[in-house]
Amino acid sequence: MVRPSDGAGEDGRSWMELNLAPGQSALEHLLVRNLSAETVTFRLSAADGYFTDTGRFNMLTAGEDSTGAGTWIDLQDDVEVPSGADVIVPFTISVPDNAEPGDHPAGVAASIRSGEDAEVGIESRVGFRVMTRVTGELTPLLATSVSAHYTGSLNPFEPGTTHLVYEVRNTGNTRLAVTPTASLAGPFGLFAKEIALDPIAEIAPGETRVLRHDAAGVWPTGVLTVGTHADATAVIDATAAPAATATTSVAAVPWPQAGVVAAMLLLIVAAGSARRRRSRRVADMIDRARSEGRAEAIATRAALALAPVLLASSIIFAPVAAPLAAAAASGEPDDRNIVVTVDVTPVPSPATSAPPHPDQEQLAATGRAVPVTLVTASVALLGLGLWQVSQARRGRRAHSRVER
C-alpha cells in the first residue's frame, strides 16, 4: 500500500495537490506499507499522469517516456520494507523555470514484479497522483464536437433511436469538471427534447474524451438537428469556463410512416375513383331516362299530330262512306257486284235510258249537301296535322344529331 505522508506517517490525504511557481521546489513524502508475510523490495517510480475515458486516474507505464510533470519528481529507485512494516520515502518536486501556468498531472507508485525467473513477468503497481498547479494566468477553456446517426423502427407507430458520438476537449490549462447535455429537434423545433449526458468528473488540460450515448424515443422527421452543450468549472477553485456547443444534422427518413401515408392516399384515390364511377353511372342512367322521355314525347307529339289528319279525313269522307254503309246494311245489291252483259248486234237500235240506281241518287244528293264551312274546317285541320307531323320529324332529326 502507498499513501501520501507528512514525514511521520499517513496524513489523511488521498493524493497530493501542490501549488508552485516556475523554478520552485517542494519536498514531499510517501509511505510504503508491506502487507505480506515476508520482506519485499518495492520498485519506486514517477511518471506523467492522465485520466481514462471512465474518469479514473492512471500513470504511464514503465515502457512509456514521460515528458511532463512526471519528470519533475526526483524519487529513489527502490525501497525494502519488512513484513508488516511501513517505510517513509522522501521525494522532491522541482518545477522548471519555463513551466507553463496551469495544472500538470503526475503520479508516484511502488511496484513489485512476479515471476522474476520467467521471460514474461507481471508488474503490480500501486500509487497516488501528484497534481502540481503552476502559478500564472489560468485559462479554463473547453471545446466539443458531435456526430450522430439515426436508426428507425420498422413499426410506423414506434419512434427510433439516435446514436450520438460526442467529443470533449480541454483546450485550457486547468482541470475541468464537465456537465454535458444534448438536444434533438426536427424541423421548426418539432419533437424537441433535451438529454442529460454522463458528466465528466475531471479532465486534464490537453485531454480529449470521446463518449457515446443512444437517445431512444426519437421520431423521424426527415432531418434531425443534434446539438451538444457542455458547461465546465475548474476543479480546484470552481472557476466557470465558457460553455462549449456543437451542432450537426442527421437524416431521419420516416420510411415506415411514409408507407402508411402512401397506402392511405391510395385508398383515398381509390375511394374517389369509385365515387366518380358511381356518379358517372347515375348520370348515364339519368341521361338515358331523359333520352327515353324525349323519345316518348316525340312519339306522343307525332301521334297527336296525326289526330287532326284522321279527324279531317273522317269529316271529308264521311258523306261518301255513309251511303255505302247504309247500302251494305240494307242488303241491296251493290253496283260493284253487278255483272253487266252487253249484246252487240250488227244493226244498232236506239238505246233506252235506264232509271238511275237509288244509291247513285243518294250519293249525288249527299255530295251536293256538304257545307262549305265543313270543307274549310277539314282542310284547316288537315294542314295543322301536316305541320305538326313536320315539326315532330324535325324534332326527331335534332334529337338524333344530339345523340350522335
CSV table of C-alpha atoms in Angstrom, one decimal:
chain,number,residue,atom,x,y,z
A,1,MET,CA,0.0,0.0,0.0
A,2,VAL,CA,1.3,3.5,-0.8
A,3,ARG,CA,-0.1,6.7,0.8
A,4,PRO,CA,0.9,10.4,1.0
A,5,SER,CA,2.8,11.2,4.2
A,6,ASP,CA,3.9,14.2,6.2
A,7,GLY,CA,7.2,12.6,7.1
A,8,ALA,CA,5.9,11.0,10.3
A,9,GLY,CA,3.1,8.8,8.9
A,10,GLU,CA,-0.1,8.9,6.9
A,11,ASP,CA,-1.6,12.4,6.8
A,12,GLY,CA,-5.1,11.6,5.6
A,13,ARG,CA,-4.6,12.8,2.0
A,14,SER,CA,-5.7,10.6,-0.9
A,15,TRP,CA,-3.3,12.4,-3.3
A,16,MET,CA,-1.2,15.5,-3.3
A,17,GLU,CA,-2.2,18.9,-4.6
A,18,LEU,CA,0.7,21.3,-4.9
A,19,ASN,CA,0.7,25.0,-5.9
A,20,LEU,CA,4.2,26.1,-7.1
A,21,ALA,CA,5.7,28.9,-9.1
A,22,PRO,CA,8.1,28.3,-12.0
A,23,GLY,CA,11.5,27.4,-10.7
A,24,GLN,CA,10.1,26.5,-7.2
A,25,SER,CA,10.7,23.1,-5.5
A,26,ALA,CA,8.8,21.2,-2.7
A,27,LEU,CA,9.7,18.3,-0.5
A,28,GLU,CA,7.1,15.6,0.0
A,29,HIS,CA,7.0,12.1,1.4
A,30,LEU,CA,5.3,8.8,0.6
A,31,LEU,CA,4.6,5.8,2.9
A,32,VAL,CA,5.1,2.3,1.6
A,33,ARG,CA,3.4,-0.5,3.7
A,34,ASN,CA,4.2,-4.2,3.3
A,35,LEU,CA,1.1,-6.3,3.9
A,36,SER,CA,2.8,-9.6,3.0
A,37,ALA,CA,4.3,-12.2,5.4
A,38,GLU,CA,7.9,-11.6,4.1
A,39,THR,CA,10.3,-8.7,3.3
A,40,VAL,CA,9.7,-7.2,-0.1
A,41,THR,CA,11.7,-4.8,-2.2
A,42,PHE,CA,9.5,-2.3,-4.0
A,43,ARG,CA,10.4,-0.6,-7.1
A,44,LEU,CA,9.6,3.2,-6.9
A,45,SER,CA,8.7,5.3,-10.0
A,46,ALA,CA,7.2,8.6,-11.0
A,47,ALA,CA,5.5,9.3,-14.4
A,48,ASP,CA,3.1,11.6,-16.2
A,49,GLY,CA,-0.5,11.1,-15.2
A,50,TYR,CA,-3.8,11.2,-17.2
A,51,PHE,CA,-7.5,10.4,-16.8
A,52,THR,CA,-9.0,7.4,-18.6
A,53,ASP,CA,-12.3,7.6,-20.5
A,54,THR,CA,-14.0,6.2,-17.4
A,55,GLY,CA,-12.6,9.1,-15.3
A,56,ARG,CA,-10.0,7.1,-13.4
A,57,PHE,CA,-6.5,8.4,-12.9
A,58,ASN,CA,-3.6,6.4,-14.3
A,59,MET,CA,0.1,6.8,-14.9
A,60,LEU,CA,2.2,6.0,-18.0
A,61,THR,CA,3.7,2.5,-17.9
A,62,ALA,CA,7.4,1.8,-17.3
A,63,GLY,CA,7.9,1.4,-21.1
A,64,GLU,CA,6.5,4.9,-21.9
A,65,ASP,CA,8.6,8.1,-21.6
A,66,SER,CA,7.2,11.0,-19.5
A,67,THR,CA,7.6,14.5,-20.9
A,68,GLY,CA,5.6,16.5,-18.3
A,69,ALA,CA,5.3,16.7,-14.6
A,70,GLY,CA,6.5,13.1,-14.2
A,71,THR,CA,10.0,14.4,-15.0
A,72,TRP,CA,9.8,17.0,-12.2
A,73,ILE,CA,9.7,14.3,-9.5
A,74,ASP,CA,13.0,13.1,-8.0
A,75,LEU,CA,12.5,9.7,-6.3
A,76,GLN,CA,14.8,6.9,-5.3
A,77,ASP,CA,14.6,3.7,-7.4
A,78,ASP,CA,13.5,1.2,-4.7
A,79,VAL,CA,12.9,0.6,-1.1
A,80,GLU,CA,13.0,-2.6,1.1
A,81,VAL,CA,10.1,-3.0,3.5
A,82,PRO,CA,9.9,-5.7,6.2
A,83,SER,CA,6.8,-7.8,6.6
A,84,GLY,CA,4.0,-5.7,8.2
A,85,ALA,CA,6.2,-2.6,8.4
A,86,ASP,CA,5.9,0.9,6.9
A,87,VAL,CA,8.7,2.9,5.3
A,88,ILE,CA,8.5,6.6,4.6
A,89,VAL,CA,10.4,7.7,1.5
A,90,PRO,CA,11.1,11.4,0.7
A,91,PHE,CA,10.9,12.9,-2.8
A,92,THR,CA,11.3,16.3,-4.4
A,93,ILE,CA,9.1,18.1,-7.0
A,94,SER,CA,11.0,20.8,-8.9
A,95,VAL,CA,9.1,23.0,-11.3
A,96,PRO,CA,11.2,24.1,-14.3
A,97,ASP,CA,11.6,27.9,-14.9
A,98,ASN,CA,9.8,27.7,-18.2
A,99,ALA,CA,6.9,25.7,-17.0
A,100,GLU,CA,3.5,26.9,-18.3
A,101,PRO,CA,0.9,28.0,-15.9
A,102,GLY,CA,-1.9,25.6,-15.1
A,103,ASP,CA,-2.4,22.1,-13.9
A,104,HIS,CA,0.2,19.4,-14.5
A,105,PRO,CA,-0.8,15.8,-13.5
A,106,ALA,CA,1.8,13.2,-12.5
A,107,GLY,CA,1.9,10.2,-10.1
A,108,VAL,CA,4.3,8.1,-7.9
A,109,ALA,CA,3.9,4.4,-7.4
A,110,ALA,CA,5.6,1.3,-5.8
A,111,SER,CA,5.6,-1.9,-7.7
A,112,ILE,CA,6.7,-5.5,-7.5
A,113,ARG,CA,7.3,-7.9,-10.3
A,114,SER,CA,6.2,-11.5,-10.1
A,115,GLY,CA,7.9,-14.3,-12.0
A,116,GLU,CA,11.5,-12.9,-11.9
A,117,ASP,CA,12.9,-16.1,-13.5
A,118,ALA,CA,10.3,-16.1,-16.3
A,119,GLU,CA,10.7,-14.4,-19.6
A,120,VAL,CA,7.5,-12.6,-19.1
A,121,GLY,CA,6.7,-11.1,-15.6
A,122,ILE,CA,3.6,-9.3,-14.3
A,123,GLU,CA,4.2,-6.0,-12.6
A,124,SER,CA,1.7,-5.0,-9.8
A,125,ARG,CA,1.7,-1.2,-9.1
A,126,VAL,CA,0.0,0.9,-6.5
A,127,GLY,CA,0.4,4.7,-6.0
A,128,PHE,CA,-1.3,8.1,-5.9
A,129,ARG,CA,-1.5,11.2,-8.0
A,130,VAL,CA,0.7,14.3,-7.6
A,131,MET,CA,-1.1,17.3,-9.1
A,132,THR,CA,1.0,20.4,-9.5
A,133,ARG,CA,-0.5,23.7,-10.4
A,134,VAL,CA,2.0,26.2,-11.7
A,135,THR,CA,1.1,29.7,-10.8
A,136,GLY,CA,0.3,32.2,-13.5
A,137,GLU,CA,-2.7,33.1,-15.7
A,138,LEU,CA,-5.2,30.3,-15.7
A,139,THR,CA,-7.5,29.8,-18.7
A,140,PRO,CA,-10.3,27.3,-18.2
A,141,LEU,CA,-11.5,26.5,-21.7
A,142,LEU,CA,-13.4,23.7,-23.4
A,143,ALA,CA,-14.4,22.6,-26.9
A,144,THR,CA,-16.8,20.0,-28.1
A,145,SER,CA,-18.0,18.3,-31.3
A,146,VAL,CA,-20.7,15.8,-32.1
A,147,SER,CA,-21.7,13.3,-34.8
A,148,ALA,CA,-24.8,11.2,-34.9
A,149,HIS,CA,-26.8,8.7,-37.0
A,150,TYR,CA,-30.4,7.6,-36.8
A,151,THR,CA,-31.9,4.1,-36.6
A,152,GLY,CA,-35.6,3.9,-37.3
A,153,SER,CA,-38.1,1.4,-36.2
A,154,LEU,CA,-39.9,-0.9,-38.7
A,155,ASN,CA,-43.1,-0.3,-36.7
A,156,PRO,CA,-44.5,3.0,-38.1
A,157,PHE,CA,-46.1,3.7,-34.7
A,158,GLU,CA,-42.9,3.5,-32.7
A,159,PRO,CA,-40.0,6.0,-32.6
A,160,GLY,CA,-36.4,5.2,-33.4
A,161,THR,CA,-33.0,5.8,-31.8
A,162,THR,CA,-30.4,8.5,-32.4
A,163,HIS,CA,-26.8,7.4,-31.7
A,164,LEU,CA,-24.6,10.2,-30.5
A,165,VAL,CA,-20.8,10.3,-30.5
A,166,TYR,CA,-19.6,13.5,-28.8
A,167,GLU,CA,-16.1,14.6,-28.1
A,168,VAL,CA,-15.0,16.9,-25.3
A,169,ARG,CA,-11.5,18.6,-25.4
A,170,ASN,CA,-9.9,20.5,-22.6
A,171,THR,CA,-8.2,23.3,-24.5
A,172,GLY,CA,-7.4,25.4,-21.5
A,173,ASN,CA,-4.7,24.9,-18.8
A,174,THR,CA,-6.8,23.8,-15.8
A,175,ARG,CA,-8.5,20.6,-14.9
A,176,LEU,CA,-12.2,20.8,-15.5
A,177,ALA,CA,-15.4,19.1,-14.4
A,178,VAL,CA,-17.8,18.9,-17.3
A,179,THR,CA,-21.6,18.6,-17.4
A,180,PRO,CA,-22.7,17.9,-21.0
A,181,THR,CA,-26.2,17.9,-22.4
A,182,ALA,CA,-27.6,17.1,-25.8
A,183,SER,CA,-30.6,18.4,-27.7
A,184,LEU,CA,-32.6,16.8,-30.5
A,185,ALA,CA,-35.2,18.5,-32.7
A,186,GLY,CA,-36.9,18.2,-36.0
A,187,PRO,CA,-37.6,21.0,-38.5
A,188,PHE,CA,-39.1,24.1,-36.8
A,189,GLY,CA,-38.4,22.5,-33.4
A,190,LEU,CA,-40.7,19.6,-34.0
A,191,PHE,CA,-40.4,16.9,-31.2
A,192,ALA,CA,-37.6,18.8,-29.5
A,193,LYS,CA,-36.1,17.2,-26.4
A,194,GLU,CA,-33.2,17.7,-24.1
A,195,ILE,CA,-31.0,14.8,-22.9
A,196,ALA,CA,-28.6,14.8,-19.9
A,197,LEU,CA,-25.4,13.1,-20.8
A,198,ASP,CA,-23.0,11.4,-18.5
A,199,PRO,CA,-20.9,14.0,-16.6
A,200,ILE,CA,-17.2,14.1,-16.7
A,201,ALA,CA,-15.8,14.3,-13.2
A,202,GLU,CA,-12.3,15.5,-14.3
A,203,ILE,CA,-10.5,16.1,-17.5
A,204,ALA,CA,-6.9,17.4,-17.5
A,205,PRO,CA,-5.5,20.1,-19.8
A,206,GLY,CA,-4.9,18.8,-23.3
A,207,GLU,CA,-7.0,15.7,-22.9
A,208,THR,CA,-9.8,14.6,-25.1
A,209,ARG,CA,-12.7,12.5,-24.0
A,210,VAL,CA,-14.9,10.6,-26.6
A,211,LEU,CA,-18.2,9.4,-25.3
A,212,ARG,CA,-21.3,7.8,-26.7
A,213,HIS,CA,-25.0,7.9,-26.0
A,214,ASP,CA,-28.1,6.3,-27.5
A,215,ALA,CA,-31.1,8.5,-27.4
A,216,ALA,CA,-34.3,6.4,-27.7
A,217,GLY,CA,-37.8,7.7,-28.4
A,218,VAL,CA,-36.9,9.9,-31.3
A,219,TRP,CA,-39.5,10.3,-34.1
A,220,PRO,CA,-38.2,10.5,-37.7
A,221,THR,CA,-38.8,14.0,-39.1
A,222,GLY,CA,-36.7,13.8,-42.2
A,223,VAL,CA,-33.9,15.8,-40.7
A,224,LEU,CA,-32.8,16.0,-37.1
A,225,THR,CA,-30.7,18.8,-35.6
A,226,VAL,CA,-28.4,17.3,-33.0
A,227,GLY,CA,-26.6,19.6,-30.6
A,228,THR,CA,-24.3,19.3,-27.6
A,229,HIS,CA,-23.8,21.9,-24.8
A,230,ALA,CA,-21.1,21.5,-22.2
A,231,ASP,CA,-20.8,23.5,-19.0
A,232,ALA,CA,-17.5,23.3,-17.2
A,233,THR,CA,-15.8,24.5,-14.0
A,234,ALA,CA,-12.3,24.4,-12.7
A,235,VAL,CA,-11.8,21.5,-10.3
A,236,ILE,CA,-9.8,23.4,-7.6
A,237,ASP,CA,-11.4,26.9,-7.5
A,238,ALA,CA,-14.7,26.2,-9.3
A,239,THR,CA,-13.9,29.0,-11.9
A,240,ALA,CA,-16.5,28.7,-14.6
A,241,ALA,CA,-15.3,28.1,-18.2
A,242,PRO,CA,-17.2,29.4,-21.2
A,243,ALA,CA,-19.8,26.9,-22.3
A,244,ALA,CA,-18.9,24.8,-25.4
A,245,THR,CA,-21.5,23.9,-28.0
A,246,ALA,CA,-21.6,21.9,-31.2
A,247,THR,CA,-24.4,21.2,-33.8
A,248,THR,CA,-24.8,18.7,-36.6
A,249,SER,CA,-27.7,17.4,-38.7
A,250,VAL,CA,-28.6,13.8,-39.4
A,251,ALA,CA,-31.1,12.2,-41.8
A,252,ALA,CA,-34.1,10.6,-40.2
A,253,VAL,CA,-36.3,9.5,-43.1
A,254,PRO,CA,-39.7,8.2,-41.9
A,255,TRP,CA,-39.9,5.3,-44.4
A,256,PRO,CA,-42.5,3.2,-42.5
A,257,GLN,CA,-44.6,6.3,-41.8
A,258,ALA,CA,-44.3,7.3,-45.5
A,259,GLY,CA,-45.5,3.8,-46.5
A,260,VAL,CA,-48.6,4.3,-44.2
A,261,VAL,CA,-49.3,7.7,-45.7
A,262,ALA,CA,-48.9,6.3,-49.3
A,263,ALA,CA,-51.3,3.5,-48.5
A,264,MET,CA,-53.9,6.0,-47.1
A,265,LEU,CA,-53.5,8.2,-50.2
A,266,LEU,CA,-54.1,5.2,-52.5
A,267,LEU,CA,-57.2,4.3,-50.5
A,268,ILE,CA,-58.5,7.9,-50.8
A,269,VAL,CA,-57.8,7.9,-54.5
A,270,ALA,CA,-59.5,4.5,-55.0
A,271,ALA,CA,-62.5,5.7,-53.0
A,272,GLY,CA,-62.7,8.9,-55.1
A,273,SER,CA,-62.4,6.9,-58.3
A,274,ALA,CA,-65.2,4.6,-57.2
A,275,ARG,CA,-67.4,7.5,-56.2
A,276,ARG,CA,-66.7,9.2,-59.6
A,277,ARG,CA,-67.6,5.9,-61.4
A,278,ARG,CA,-70.9,5.7,-59.4
A,279,SER,CA,-71.6,9.3,-60.3
A,280,ARG,CA,-71.0,8.7,-64.0
A,281,ARG,CA,-73.3,5.6,-63.9
A,282,VAL,CA,-76.0,7.6,-62.2
A,283,ALA,CA,-75.5,10.5,-64.8
A,284,ASP,CA,-75.7,7.9,-67.6
A,285,MET,CA,-78.9,6.5,-66.2
A,286,ILE,CA,-80.4,10.0,-65.9
A,287,ASP,CA,-79.3,10.8,-69.5
A,288,ARG,CA,-80.8,7.5,-70.8
A,289,ALA,CA,-84.0,8.3,-68.9
A,290,ARG,CA,-84.1,11.8,-70.3
A,291,SER,CA,-83.5,10.4,-73.8
A,292,GLU,CA,-86.2,7.8,-73.4
A,293,GLY,CA,-88.5,10.6,-72.1
A,294,ARG,CA,-87.8,12.8,-75.1
A,295,ALA,CA,-88.3,9.9,-77.5
A,296,GLU,CA,-91.7,9.1,-75.8
A,297,ALA,CA,-92.6,12.8,-76.0
A,298,ILE,CA,-91.7,12.9,-79.7
A,299,ALA,CA,-93.8,9.8,-80.4
A,300,THR,CA,-96.7,11.3,-78.5
A,301,ARG,CA,-96.4,14.5,-80.4
A,302,ALA,CA,-96.4,12.5,-83.7
A,303,ALA,CA,-99.5,10.6,-82.6
A,304,LEU,CA,-101.2,13.9,-81.6
A,305,ALA,CA,-100.2,15.4,-85.0
A,306,LEU,CA,-101.9,12.6,-86.9
A,307,ALA,CA,-105.1,13.0,-84.9
A,308,PRO,CA,-106.2,16.2,-86.9
A,309,VAL,CA,-105.4,14.5,-90.2
A,310,LEU,CA,-107.5,11.5,-89.2
A,311,LEU,CA,-110.3,13.8,-88.0
A,312,ALA,CA,-110.3,15.8,-91.2
A,313,SER,CA,-110.3,12.7,-93.3
A,314,SER,CA,-113.2,11.3,-91.4
A,315,ILE,CA,-115.1,14.6,-91.9
A,316,ILE,CA,-114.4,14.7,-95.6
A,317,PHE,CA,-115.1,11.1,-96.4
A,318,ALA,CA,-117.9,10.5,-94.0
A,319,PRO,CA,-120.6,11.6,-96.6
A,320,VAL,CA,-119.2,9.2,-99.1
A,321,ALA,CA,-118.9,6.3,-96.7
A,322,ALA,CA,-122.3,6.7,-95.2
A,323,PRO,CA,-124.4,5.6,-98.2
A,324,LEU,CA,-122.1,2.7,-98.8
A,325,ALA,CA,-122.5,1.6,-95.2
A,326,ALA,CA,-126.3,2.0,-95.5
A,327,ALA,CA,-126.5,0.0,-98.6
A,328,ALA,CA,-124.4,-2.7,-97.1
A,329,ALA,CA,-126.7,-2.7,-94.1
A,330,SER,CA,-130.0,-2.9,-96.2
A,331,GLY,CA,-128.8,-5.9,-98.2
A,332,GLU,CA,-129.4,-4.3,-101.5
A,333,PRO,CA,-127.1,-5.3,-104.3
A,334,ASP,CA,-124.0,-3.2,-104.8
A,335,ASP,CA,-123.2,-1.9,-108.3
A,336,ARG,CA,-119.7,-3.2,-107.8
A,337,ASN,CA,-121.2,-6.8,-107.7
A,338,ILE,CA,-123.5,-6.4,-110.8
A,339,VAL,CA,-122.5,-8.2,-113.8
A,340,VAL,CA,-123.4,-6.3,-117.0
A,341,THR,CA,-124.0,-8.2,-120.2
A,342,VAL,CA,-123.8,-6.2,-123.4
A,343,ASP,CA,-125.3,-7.7,-126.6
A,344,VAL,CA,-123.8,-6.1,-129.7
A,345,THR,CA,-125.9,-6.6,-132.9
A,346,PRO,CA,-124.9,-5.5,-136.3
A,347,VAL,CA,-127.8,-3.3,-136.6
A,348,PRO,CA,-127.8,-0.6,-134.0
A,349,SER,CA,-131.0,0.2,-132.3
A,350,PRO,CA,-131.8,3.3,-130.3
A,351,ALA,CA,-130.8,3.0,-126.7
A,352,THR,CA,-133.3,3.5,-124.0
A,353,SER,CA,-132.2,5.3,-120.8
A,354,ALA,CA,-132.3,3.2,-117.7
A,355,PRO,CA,-133.6,4.7,-114.5
A,356,PRO,CA,-130.9,5.8,-112.1
A,357,HIS,CA,-129.9,3.5,-109.2
A,358,PRO,CA,-131.2,4.6,-105.9
A,359,ASP,CA,-127.7,4.6,-104.3
A,360,GLN,CA,-126.4,6.8,-107.0
A,361,GLU,CA,-129.1,9.3,-106.5
A,362,GLN,CA,-128.5,9.3,-102.7
A,363,LEU,CA,-124.6,9.8,-103.2
A,364,ALA,CA,-125.2,12.7,-105.6
A,365,ALA,CA,-127.6,14.3,-103.3
A,366,THR,CA,-125.3,13.9,-100.3
A,367,GLY,CA,-122.3,15.3,-102.3
A,368,ARG,CA,-124.2,18.4,-103.1
A,369,ALA,CA,-125.3,18.8,-99.5
A,370,VAL,CA,-121.7,19.1,-97.9
A,371,PRO,CA,-121.5,22.6,-96.4
A,372,VAL,CA,-118.6,24.9,-97.4
A,373,THR,CA,-117.7,25.7,-93.7
A,374,LEU,CA,-117.3,22.0,-93.1
A,375,VAL,CA,-114.9,21.6,-96.0
A,376,THR,CA,-112.9,24.6,-94.9
A,377,ALA,CA,-112.5,23.3,-91.3
A,378,SER,CA,-111.5,19.9,-92.6
A,379,VAL,CA,-108.8,21.5,-94.8
A,380,ALA,CA,-107.5,23.6,-91.9
A,381,LEU,CA,-107.3,20.5,-89.6
A,382,LEU,CA,-105.5,18.6,-92.3
A,383,GLY,CA,-102.9,21.4,-92.7
A,384,LEU,CA,-102.5,21.7,-88.9
A,385,GLY,CA,-101.9,17.9,-88.8
A,386,LEU,CA,-99.3,18.0,-91.6
A,387,TRP,CA,-97.5,20.9,-89.8
A,388,GLN,CA,-97.3,19.0,-86.5
A,389,VAL,CA,-96.0,15.9,-88.4
A,390,SER,CA,-93.3,18.0,-89.9
A,391,GLN,CA,-92.4,19.5,-86.5
A,392,ALA,CA,-92.2,16.0,-85.0
A,393,ARG,CA,-89.9,14.8,-87.8
A,394,ARG,CA,-87.7,17.9,-87.3
A,395,GLY,CA,-87.5,17.2,-83.5
A,396,ARG,CA,-86.5,13.6,-84.2
A,397,ARG,CA,-83.7,14.6,-86.5
A,398,ALA,CA,-82.4,17.1,-84.0
A,399,HIS,CA,-82.5,14.5,-81.2
A,400,SER,CA,-80.7,12.1,-83.4
A,401,ARG,CA,-77.9,14.6,-84.0
A,402,VAL,CA,-77.5,15.3,-80.3
A,403,GLU,CA,-77.2,11.6,-79.5
A,404,ARG,CA,-74.6,11.2,-82.2
